[in-house]
Short mmCIF file of C-alpha atoms in Angstrom, two decimals:
data_model
loop_
_atom_site.label_atom_id
_atom_site.label_comp_id
_atom_site.label_asym_id
_atom_site.label_seq_id
_atom_site.Cartn_x
_atom_site.Cartn_y
_atom_site.Cartn_z
CA MET A 1 30.88 -81.86 -22.45
CA ASP A 2 34.04 -81.18 -20.48
CA ARG A 3 32.34 -78.73 -18.22
CA LEU A 4 29.37 -81.06 -17.75
CA SER A 5 31.73 -83.94 -16.85
CA ALA A 6 33.42 -81.73 -14.28
CA VAL A 7 30.10 -80.82 -12.69
CA VAL A 8 29.02 -84.54 -12.58
CA ALA A 9 32.42 -85.36 -10.91
CA VAL A 10 31.98 -82.75 -8.25
CA ILE A 11 28.42 -83.84 -7.51
CA GLY A 12 29.71 -87.41 -7.17
CA LEU A 13 32.37 -86.37 -4.63
CA VAL A 14 29.85 -84.46 -2.54
CA SER A 15 27.42 -87.37 -2.60
CA ALA A 16 30.26 -89.75 -1.49
CA CYS A 17 31.27 -87.40 1.32
CA GLU A 18 27.61 -87.10 2.48
CA SER A 19 27.10 -90.86 2.32
CA GLY A 20 30.26 -91.36 4.31
CA LYS A 21 29.00 -89.35 7.26
CA SER A 22 28.09 -91.51 10.25
CA GLU A 23 24.87 -91.09 12.23
CA PRO A 24 25.26 -89.81 15.81
CA ASN A 25 25.82 -92.77 18.13
CA PRO A 26 23.56 -92.53 21.18
CA ALA A 27 25.87 -94.88 23.01
CA GLY A 28 28.88 -92.65 22.38
CA SER A 29 31.42 -94.92 24.06
CA ARG A 30 31.11 -97.56 21.36
CA SER A 31 31.94 -95.32 18.40
CA ARG A 32 35.65 -95.94 18.27
CA PHE A 33 35.30 -99.67 18.54
CA GLU A 34 32.70 -99.76 15.86
CA ALA A 35 35.18 -97.90 13.62
CA VAL A 36 37.95 -100.31 14.55
CA GLU A 37 35.72 -103.21 13.70
CA ALA A 38 34.90 -101.70 10.26
CA GLU A 39 38.52 -101.24 9.59
CA ALA A 40 39.85 -104.32 11.47
CA ASP A 41 43.16 -105.72 10.34
CA PRO A 42 42.41 -109.46 9.64
CA ARG A 43 45.83 -110.30 11.00
CA PHE A 44 44.55 -109.36 14.47
CA ALA A 45 41.07 -110.66 14.20
CA PRO A 46 39.97 -112.52 17.40
CA ASP A 47 40.15 -115.93 15.72
CA GLN A 48 43.78 -115.15 14.84
CA PHE A 49 44.88 -113.51 18.08
CA CYS A 50 43.31 -116.09 20.33
CA GLU A 51 44.28 -119.76 20.57
CA ASN A 52 40.66 -120.36 21.49
CA TRP A 53 37.98 -117.85 20.40
CA GLN A 54 34.32 -118.18 21.10
CA ALA A 55 32.49 -115.80 18.78
CA ASP A 56 29.17 -116.63 20.37
CA GLY A 57 28.73 -117.64 23.97
CA GLY A 58 31.50 -119.65 25.58
CA PRO A 59 31.91 -121.68 28.80
CA ALA A 60 31.28 -120.09 32.15
CA PHE A 61 34.43 -118.70 33.75
CA SER A 62 35.44 -119.45 37.28
CA LEU A 63 38.51 -118.60 39.27
CA PRO A 64 40.79 -121.21 40.74
CA PRO A 65 40.99 -121.83 44.48
CA LEU A 66 42.52 -118.66 45.87
CA ALA A 67 44.58 -117.88 48.94
CA GLY A 68 43.50 -115.46 51.58
CA ALA A 69 40.20 -113.49 51.78
CA ALA A 70 39.80 -113.58 47.96
CA GLY A 71 39.26 -117.34 48.21
CA ALA A 72 35.96 -116.78 50.02
CA GLY A 73 34.41 -114.81 47.15
CA SER A 74 32.05 -115.86 44.38
CA GLY A 75 33.32 -118.37 41.81
CA ALA A 76 32.47 -115.68 39.19
CA GLY A 77 35.37 -113.62 40.55
CA PRO A 78 35.70 -109.92 40.86
CA GLY A 79 34.16 -107.56 38.36
CA ALA A 80 31.17 -109.71 37.55
CA GLY A 81 28.99 -107.72 35.17
CA SER A 82 31.86 -106.14 33.27
CA ALA A 83 34.40 -107.46 30.84
CA ARG A 84 37.49 -108.78 32.40
CA TRP A 85 41.03 -109.38 31.17
CA VAL A 86 42.61 -112.05 33.41
CA ASN A 87 46.28 -112.40 33.32
CA VAL A 88 47.70 -115.52 34.82
CA TRP A 89 51.37 -115.09 35.85
CA ALA A 90 54.20 -116.13 38.18
CA THR A 91 57.12 -114.31 39.77
CA TRP A 92 59.61 -116.67 37.99
CA CYS A 93 58.07 -115.89 34.50
CA LYS A 94 60.18 -113.32 32.75
CA PRO A 95 57.71 -112.64 29.86
CA CYS A 96 55.00 -112.14 32.51
CA ILE A 97 57.01 -109.49 34.32
CA GLU A 98 58.03 -107.74 31.03
CA GLU A 99 54.43 -107.22 30.02
CA PHE A 100 52.94 -105.90 33.30
CA PRO A 101 53.53 -102.20 32.43
CA ARG A 102 52.31 -102.77 28.89
CA ILE A 103 48.99 -104.28 29.63
CA ALA A 104 48.27 -101.88 32.50
CA ASP A 105 48.87 -99.03 30.02
CA TRP A 106 46.71 -100.69 27.45
CA THR A 107 43.85 -101.10 29.94
CA ALA A 108 43.96 -97.39 30.69
CA LYS A 109 44.14 -96.57 26.93
CA LEU A 110 40.99 -98.72 26.30
CA ALA A 111 39.19 -97.07 29.10
CA GLY A 112 40.04 -93.69 27.72
CA ALA A 113 38.51 -94.83 24.40
CA GLY A 114 35.24 -95.57 26.24
CA HIS A 115 35.68 -99.33 26.80
CA ARG A 116 36.07 -100.10 30.52
CA THR A 117 37.76 -103.46 31.16
CA GLU A 118 38.79 -104.82 34.61
CA LEU A 119 42.35 -106.18 34.65
CA VAL A 120 42.62 -109.09 37.04
CA PHE A 121 46.02 -110.63 37.82
CA ILE A 122 46.20 -114.16 39.18
CA SER A 123 49.61 -115.39 40.51
CA VAL A 124 50.23 -119.12 40.46
CA ASP A 125 53.25 -118.96 42.79
CA GLY A 126 51.32 -120.32 45.68
CA ALA A 127 50.47 -118.86 49.13
CA ASP A 128 54.00 -119.37 50.41
CA VAL A 129 55.43 -116.70 48.09
CA ASN A 130 55.56 -113.18 49.49
CA LEU A 131 53.93 -111.14 46.78
CA GLU A 132 53.86 -107.99 48.80
CA GLU A 133 57.60 -107.61 48.47
CA PHE A 134 57.47 -108.51 44.74
CA ALA A 135 54.76 -105.86 44.21
CA LYS A 136 57.00 -103.16 45.56
CA LEU A 137 59.12 -103.50 42.41
CA HIS A 138 56.15 -104.17 40.16
CA PRO A 139 53.15 -102.14 41.45
CA GLU A 140 50.90 -103.18 38.54
CA VAL A 141 50.25 -106.47 40.49
CA ALA A 142 49.78 -104.89 43.90
CA ASP A 143 46.14 -106.20 43.91
CA THR A 144 46.90 -109.51 42.38
CA LEU A 145 44.96 -112.58 43.41
CA GLN A 146 46.96 -115.68 44.27
CA ILE A 147 46.24 -119.32 43.76
CA SER A 148 46.07 -121.21 47.04
CA ASP A 149 47.92 -124.37 45.81
CA PRO A 150 49.97 -124.53 42.64
CA GLU A 151 49.14 -128.23 42.41
CA GLN A 152 45.57 -127.23 41.63
CA LEU A 153 46.65 -125.12 38.57
CA SER A 154 46.63 -127.98 36.05
CA GLY A 155 43.11 -129.02 37.01
CA TRP A 156 41.81 -125.45 36.72
CA LEU A 157 43.46 -125.06 33.32
CA GLU A 158 41.97 -128.24 32.01
CA GLY A 159 38.59 -127.16 33.31
CA LEU A 160 38.93 -124.09 31.08
CA GLY A 161 39.79 -126.31 28.06
CA LEU A 162 43.49 -125.56 28.21
CA PRO A 163 46.42 -128.04 28.44
CA ALA A 164 47.63 -128.68 31.92
CA ASN A 165 51.12 -127.55 30.94
CA ALA A 166 49.95 -124.32 29.26
CA VAL A 167 52.75 -121.77 28.86
CA LEU A 168 52.64 -118.65 30.99
CA PRO A 169 51.58 -115.93 30.85
CA ILE A 170 48.04 -116.78 29.93
CA HIS A 171 45.46 -114.13 28.91
CA LEU A 172 41.77 -114.89 29.43
CA PHE A 173 39.11 -112.47 28.20
CA VAL A 174 35.73 -112.82 29.83
CA ASP A 175 32.60 -111.05 28.74
CA ALA A 176 30.17 -109.17 31.03
CA ALA A 177 28.00 -112.28 31.28
CA GLY A 178 30.98 -114.26 32.83
CA ARG A 179 31.68 -116.30 29.74
CA LEU A 180 35.22 -117.15 28.65
CA ARG A 181 35.44 -115.83 25.14
CA CYS A 182 39.19 -115.74 24.34
CA VAL A 183 42.29 -117.62 25.45
CA ARG A 184 45.75 -116.39 24.52
CA MET A 185 48.86 -118.24 25.71
CA GLY A 186 52.30 -116.53 25.90
CA GLY A 187 53.27 -112.92 26.27
CA VAL A 188 51.80 -109.94 24.27
CA GLY A 189 54.10 -107.49 22.60
CA ALA A 190 53.58 -103.92 21.53
CA GLU A 191 52.38 -105.10 18.14
CA ASP A 192 49.55 -107.07 19.70
CA PHE A 193 47.47 -104.15 20.86
CA PRO A 194 45.15 -104.27 17.78
CA GLY A 195 44.35 -107.89 18.69
CA VAL A 196 43.48 -107.01 22.24
CA GLU A 197 41.40 -104.10 21.03
CA GLN A 198 39.46 -106.24 18.57
CA VAL A 199 38.80 -108.90 21.16
CA LEU A 200 37.52 -106.45 23.72
CA GLY A 201 35.51 -104.62 21.14
CA SER A 202 33.80 -107.97 20.20
CA ILE A 203 32.73 -109.17 23.68
#
């Protein structure tokens, strides 16, 4: 009986290993995110990470009135057709500046894992602020968009369902269909990467 029990145990282990094998994923690029979703830490689930999470659908996203040539573009903003991570910031916002390198690195890391996301910066300083000089010290925002008039910020935020006095930085996650799926107010720290990964893996 002991030997028989040992044989049964081995067979059980082999069966478990075989059953645990995943089928080839024809999409390839989604495999890591499917694994993350399966092992997702509930502390970083989208409905915990985001102040406002839309699991299905969501309102259409539009950019605020912009300064310069960018202001003449489509209301859908750059990157229409791909997921976008929109970071709303200001030169006087210390948490904004501190997270620039972090979120730029995260975007590259996510792309390396097969999930391409366009990172879009929007400065709310207004057209009178020289962002070119600022970007020499912070190259992550060299291609930032810029709101044309800070007085219009509160109306734009309210149009997105946010309070007019929302705290910067603001992170907006927009899906490939141009719908606003996640709103996160305040800076993100190193410990928040799993939350970002889960959000972008869900939209």
